[in-house]
């Protein structure tokens, strides 16, 4: 059991807190975000909230709390659940209908959920040994620049890779030039070609907070960064494949399918710099 926050109230996670006609429940009509909680701090909380607020505005969903309120609830949940390390999960849905109906008006009271939970299980050695990923078609919609709750294609891709012993999907779409990389089921990718970092352009993929910070760090280290489509055929020429996310940090990829990559220096340097940045980051007080 965890203590959770739903629309202004602290509840037991096993209590029936969400109404059956909540549009998040029936339509996936909502947004979410995941923030790392480290030593009681919420890393880059303001960036995550900013991203969520922008998406809420885009979809016309009311955003009911400000940064300070979300921070305070997070601190309260961290204390009540006796967790200093974990994940802060935020979910916002458009609100509740009287009957199921696709059509929505403009006057909903949103459903806002805040959860502090232990970090999902990860092998701590993964950063040393690197991870394997598998190709999977990107079967999602055209709203992938937003962190929407309708994650069925993502969970199917994740199940596909995990049931084959791999860590993450490397999803791709197809254009006239062939198959190009989009992102992972819950992570971003960047590549190092021996001279520069190449990051898939933000076109129907999530502007990951880790991606933003890591590309900034790379530029600070005088590593050139190029943002463009990266084709699967080009991967054979890459020196390093690197996965990024709030929970995976900067993770070297040592195999795409059965094709091997070296665990390179760039991933290592960026991970050290990223961990320093996280450690020095203080959330709002
Ligand atoms: N996922 N791309 C997708 C599709 C994601 O779901 C995520 C994050 C990322 C990386 O974004 P960020 O650097 O802001 O964490 C990229 C979270 C961790 C999740 O769904 O649990």
Coordinates of C-alpha atoms and ligand atoms in Angstrom, one line a residue:
X1 CA 0.0 0.0 0.0
X2 CA 1.2 3.5 -0.8
X3 CA -0.3 6.9 0.1
X4 CA -1.3 8.7 -3.1
X5 CA -2.8 12.1 -3.9
X6 CA -6.0 12.3 -6.0
X7 CA -7.6 15.7 -6.6
X8 CA -6.6 17.3 -3.3
X9 CA -6.9 14.3 -1.1
X10 CA -4.3 11.8 0.3
X11 CA -5.7 8.3 -0.1
X12 CA -4.6 4.7 0.3
X13 CA -3.5 3.4 -3.1
X14 CA -6.0 0.5 -2.7
X15 CA -9.0 2.8 -2.3
X16 CA -11.4 3.2 -5.3
X17 CA -10.2 6.7 -6.1
X18 CA -10.9 7.0 -9.9
X19 CA -14.4 7.1 -11.3
X20 CA -15.3 4.6 -14.0
X21 CA -16.2 7.3 -16.5
X22 CA -13.0 9.2 -16.0
X23 CA -11.9 10.0 -19.6
X24 CA -8.4 8.8 -18.8
X25 CA -9.9 5.4 -17.9
X26 CA -12.2 5.1 -21.0
X27 CA -10.3 7.0 -23.7
X28 CA -6.7 7.4 -22.4
X29 CA -7.6 11.1 -22.6
X30 CA -4.8 12.3 -20.4
X31 CA -1.2 13.1 -19.8
X32 CA 1.5 11.8 -17.4
X33 CA 5.1 12.4 -16.4
X34 CA 7.8 10.6 -14.5
X35 CA 10.3 12.5 -12.4
X36 CA 13.2 10.9 -10.6
X37 CA 13.3 11.3 -6.8
X38 CA 16.8 11.3 -5.5
X39 CA 17.7 11.9 -1.9
X40 CA 14.3 13.5 -1.4
X41 CA 14.7 15.8 -4.4
X42 CA 12.7 15.8 -7.5
X43 CA 15.2 16.1 -10.3
X44 CA 14.3 18.7 -13.0
X45 CA 10.8 18.9 -11.7
X46 CA 10.2 22.3 -13.2
X47 CA 11.2 21.0 -16.7
X48 CA 8.8 18.1 -16.4
X49 CA 5.9 20.3 -15.2
X50 CA 6.6 22.8 -18.0
X51 CA 6.4 20.0 -20.6
X52 CA 3.2 18.7 -19.1
X53 CA 1.6 22.2 -18.9
X54 CA 2.4 22.8 -22.5
X55 CA 0.7 19.6 -23.6
X56 CA -2.3 20.2 -21.3
X57 CA -2.7 23.6 -23.1
X58 CA -2.3 21.9 -26.5
X59 CA -5.1 19.4 -25.7
X60 CA -7.3 21.8 -23.8
X61 CA -7.0 20.0 -20.5
X62 CA -7.0 22.2 -17.3
X63 CA -3.8 22.1 -15.3
X64 CA -5.0 22.4 -11.7
X65 CA -1.8 22.9 -9.6
X66 CA 1.3 25.0 -9.7
X67 CA 4.9 23.8 -9.3
X68 CA 5.1 24.6 -5.6
X69 CA 1.9 22.7 -4.8
X70 CA 3.1 19.7 -6.7
X71 CA 6.4 19.9 -5.0
X72 CA 4.8 20.1 -1.5
X73 CA 2.5 17.1 -2.2
X74 CA 5.5 15.2 -3.5
X75 CA 7.4 15.9 -0.3
X76 CA 4.5 14.9 1.9
X77 CA 4.1 11.6 0.0
X78 CA 7.8 10.9 0.2
X79 CA 7.6 11.3 4.0
X80 CA 4.3 9.4 4.4
X81 CA 5.6 6.5 2.3
X82 CA 9.0 6.7 3.9
X83 CA 10.8 6.9 0.5
X84 CA 13.7 9.2 -0.3
X85 CA 14.6 7.5 -3.6
X86 CA 11.9 6.7 -6.1
X87 CA 9.8 7.9 -8.9
X88 CA 7.3 10.7 -8.8
X89 CA 4.4 9.9 -11.1
X90 CA 2.0 12.7 -12.2
X91 CA -1.2 12.0 -14.2
X92 CA -3.7 14.4 -15.5
X93 CA -6.9 13.5 -17.3
X94 CA -9.5 15.7 -18.8
X95 CA -12.1 14.7 -16.2
X96 CA -15.2 12.6 -15.7
X97 CA -18.2 12.1 -17.9
X98 CA -21.7 11.0 -16.9
X99 CA -21.8 8.3 -19.6
X100 CA -19.1 7.3 -22.1
X101 CA -19.1 9.8 -24.9
X102 CA -16.2 10.7 -27.2
X103 CA -17.4 14.2 -27.5
X104 CA -16.1 16.6 -24.8
X105 CA -17.1 20.1 -23.8
X106 CA -14.8 22.7 -22.4
X107 CA -15.8 22.7 -18.8
X108 CA -14.3 19.6 -17.2
X109 CA -12.7 19.5 -13.8
X110 CA -9.6 17.5 -14.4
X111 CA -8.4 14.4 -12.4
X112 CA -4.9 15.0 -11.0
X113 CA -3.0 12.1 -9.5
X114 CA 0.4 12.3 -7.8
X115 CA 2.3 9.1 -6.7
X116 CA 5.6 8.6 -5.1
X117 CA 6.7 5.0 -5.7
X118 CA 9.9 2.9 -5.4
X119 CA 12.0 2.9 -8.6
X120 CA 11.1 0.1 -11.0
X121 CA 13.5 -2.8 -10.8
X122 CA 16.7 -2.4 -12.8
X123 CA 19.9 -4.4 -12.7
X124 CA 22.4 -1.9 -11.2
X125 CA 25.2 -3.5 -13.4
X126 CA 23.4 -2.5 -16.6
X127 CA 25.4 0.8 -16.8
X128 CA 28.7 -1.2 -16.7
X129 CA 27.7 -4.0 -19.0
X130 CA 25.4 -2.1 -21.4
X131 CA 22.0 -3.2 -22.7
X132 CA 20.6 -4.9 -25.8
X133 CA 17.7 -3.4 -27.7
X134 CA 15.5 -4.9 -30.5
X135 CA 14.0 -3.2 -33.5
X136 CA 10.2 -2.7 -33.4
X137 CA 7.9 -0.7 -35.6
X138 CA 6.6 2.5 -34.1
X139 CA 2.8 1.8 -34.1
X140 CA 1.8 5.0 -32.3
X141 CA -0.3 8.0 -33.3
X142 CA 0.8 11.5 -34.3
X143 CA 0.7 13.1 -30.8
X144 CA 4.0 11.5 -29.7
X145 CA 5.6 14.9 -28.8
X146 CA 3.2 14.8 -25.8
X147 CA 3.4 12.3 -22.9
X148 CA -0.1 10.9 -23.3
X149 CA -1.5 8.1 -21.2
X150 CA -2.6 5.9 -24.1
X151 CA 0.5 3.7 -24.1
X152 CA -0.8 0.5 -25.6
X153 CA 1.7 0.4 -28.5
X154 CA 4.5 1.2 -26.1
X155 CA 3.6 -1.5 -23.6
X156 CA 3.3 -4.0 -26.5
X157 CA 6.7 -3.0 -27.8
X158 CA 8.1 -3.3 -24.3
X159 CA 6.6 -6.8 -23.8
X160 CA 8.0 -7.9 -27.1
X161 CA 11.6 -7.0 -26.1
X162 CA 11.5 -8.1 -22.5
X163 CA 10.1 -11.5 -23.4
X164 CA 13.1 -11.9 -25.7
X165 CA 15.6 -10.9 -23.0
X166 CA 16.3 -7.4 -24.3
X167 CA 16.0 -4.2 -22.4
X168 CA 14.2 -1.8 -24.7
X169 CA 12.7 -1.4 -28.2
X170 CA 14.4 0.7 -30.8
X171 CA 11.3 1.9 -32.6
X172 CA 11.3 3.0 -36.3
X173 CA 9.0 4.5 -38.8
X174 CA 9.4 4.4 -42.6
X175 CA 9.7 7.2 -45.2
X176 CA 10.9 7.2 -48.8
X177 CA 14.5 6.9 -47.5
X178 CA 13.8 3.7 -45.5
X179 CA 13.4 2.9 -41.9
X180 CA 14.4 5.7 -39.5
X181 CA 14.7 5.7 -35.7
X182 CA 12.0 7.3 -33.6
X183 CA 12.6 6.4 -29.9
X184 CA 12.2 3.7 -27.3
X185 CA 9.0 2.5 -25.7
X186 CA 9.9 4.7 -22.8
X187 CA 13.2 6.3 -23.7
X188 CA 15.1 8.4 -26.3
X189 CA 18.2 7.5 -28.4
X190 CA 21.2 9.3 -29.5
X191 CA 24.2 8.1 -31.6
X192 CA 27.9 8.9 -31.8
X193 CA 29.4 8.5 -35.3
X194 CA 33.0 9.0 -34.1
X195 CA 32.9 12.8 -34.6
X196 CA 29.6 14.1 -33.5
X197 CA 26.4 13.1 -31.7
X198 CA 23.4 12.6 -33.9
X199 CA 20.0 12.9 -32.3
X200 CA 16.8 11.9 -34.0
X201 CA 15.0 15.2 -34.7
X202 CA 11.9 16.1 -32.5
X203 CA 9.2 15.2 -35.1
X204 CA 6.5 13.1 -33.4
X205 CA 8.8 11.9 -30.7
X206 CA 9.0 13.1 -27.1
X207 CA 11.2 16.0 -26.3
X208 CA 12.8 14.0 -23.4
X209 CA 14.1 16.0 -20.5
X210 CA 17.2 13.7 -20.3
X211 CA 17.8 14.2 -24.0
X212 CA 17.6 18.0 -23.6
X213 CA 20.1 18.0 -20.7
X214 CA 22.5 15.5 -22.3
X215 CA 22.6 17.4 -25.6
X216 CA 23.3 20.5 -23.6
X217 CA 26.1 18.7 -21.7
X218 CA 27.6 17.4 -25.0
X219 CA 27.7 21.0 -26.4
X220 CA 29.3 22.2 -23.1
X221 CA 32.0 19.5 -23.7
X222 CA 32.5 20.8 -27.3
X223 CA 31.0 17.7 -28.9
X224 CA 29.1 18.7 -32.0
X225 CA 25.4 17.8 -32.0
X226 CA 23.4 17.2 -35.1
X227 CA 19.6 16.7 -35.0
X228 CA 18.1 14.9 -38.0
X229 CA 16.5 11.6 -39.1
X230 CA 18.7 8.6 -38.4
X231 CA 18.1 5.6 -40.7
X232 CA 18.4 2.0 -39.4
X233 CA 20.9 1.3 -42.3
X234 CA 23.2 4.0 -40.9
X235 CA 23.4 2.3 -37.5
X236 CA 26.1 -0.1 -38.7
X237 CA 28.4 2.9 -39.1
X238 CA 27.8 4.3 -35.6
X239 CA 30.5 4.0 -32.9
X240 CA 28.1 4.3 -30.0
X241 CA 24.4 3.8 -29.5
X242 CA 23.1 5.5 -26.4
X243 CA 19.7 5.3 -24.6
X244 CA 18.4 8.2 -22.5
X245 CA 15.6 8.5 -20.0
X246 CA 14.8 9.8 -16.5
X247 CA 15.3 6.3 -15.0
X248 CA 17.9 4.8 -17.4
X249 CA 20.1 8.0 -17.3
X250 CA 22.7 7.6 -20.1
X251 CA 22.8 4.0 -20.9
X252 CA 25.3 2.4 -23.4
X253 CA 23.7 0.0 -25.9
X254 CA 26.0 -2.9 -26.7
X255 CA 23.7 -4.8 -29.1
X256 CA 21.0 -3.8 -31.5
X257 CA 19.4 -7.1 -32.4
X258 CA 22.6 -9.2 -32.8
X259 CA 24.8 -6.4 -34.1
X260 CA 27.4 -5.5 -31.5
X261 CA 28.5 -2.0 -30.5
X262 CA 31.4 -1.0 -28.2
X263 CA 30.6 0.5 -24.8
X264 CA 32.2 3.8 -25.6
X265 CA 33.8 6.7 -23.9
X266 CA 31.1 9.2 -24.9
X267 CA 28.3 7.4 -23.1
X268 CA 30.5 7.1 -20.0
X269 CA 31.5 10.8 -20.0
X270 CA 27.9 11.9 -20.6
X271 CA 26.6 9.7 -17.8
X272 CA 29.1 11.0 -15.3
X273 CA 28.3 14.6 -16.3
X274 CA 24.5 13.9 -16.2
X275 CA 24.8 12.4 -12.7
X276 CA 26.7 15.4 -11.5
X277 CA 24.0 17.7 -13.0
X278 CA 21.3 15.6 -11.2
X279 CA 23.2 15.8 -7.9
X280 CA 23.7 19.5 -8.1
X281 CA 20.1 20.1 -9.1
X282 CA 17.8 21.5 -6.4
X283 CA 14.1 21.5 -6.9
X284 CA 12.0 24.4 -5.8
X285 CA 11.7 25.0 -2.1
Ligands
LIG1 N1 9.4 7.6 -20.1 N2 10.4 8.7 -25.0 C1 9.3 8.1 -24.4 C2 8.3 7.5 -25.3 C3 9.2 8.1 -23.0 O1 8.1 7.5 -22.5 C4 10.2 8.6 -22.2 C5 10.2 8.6 -20.7 C6 11.3 9.2 -22.9 C7 12.4 9.9 -22.1 O2 11.9 11.1 -21.5 P1 12.6 11.7 -20.2 O3 14.0 11.9 -20.5 O4 11.8 13.0 -20.1 O5 12.3 10.8 -19.1 C8 11.4 9.3 -24.2 C9 9.2 7.6 -18.7 C10 10.4 7.5 -17.9 C11 8.2 6.5 -18.4 O6 7.3 6.3 -19.3 O7 8.3 5.8 -17.4

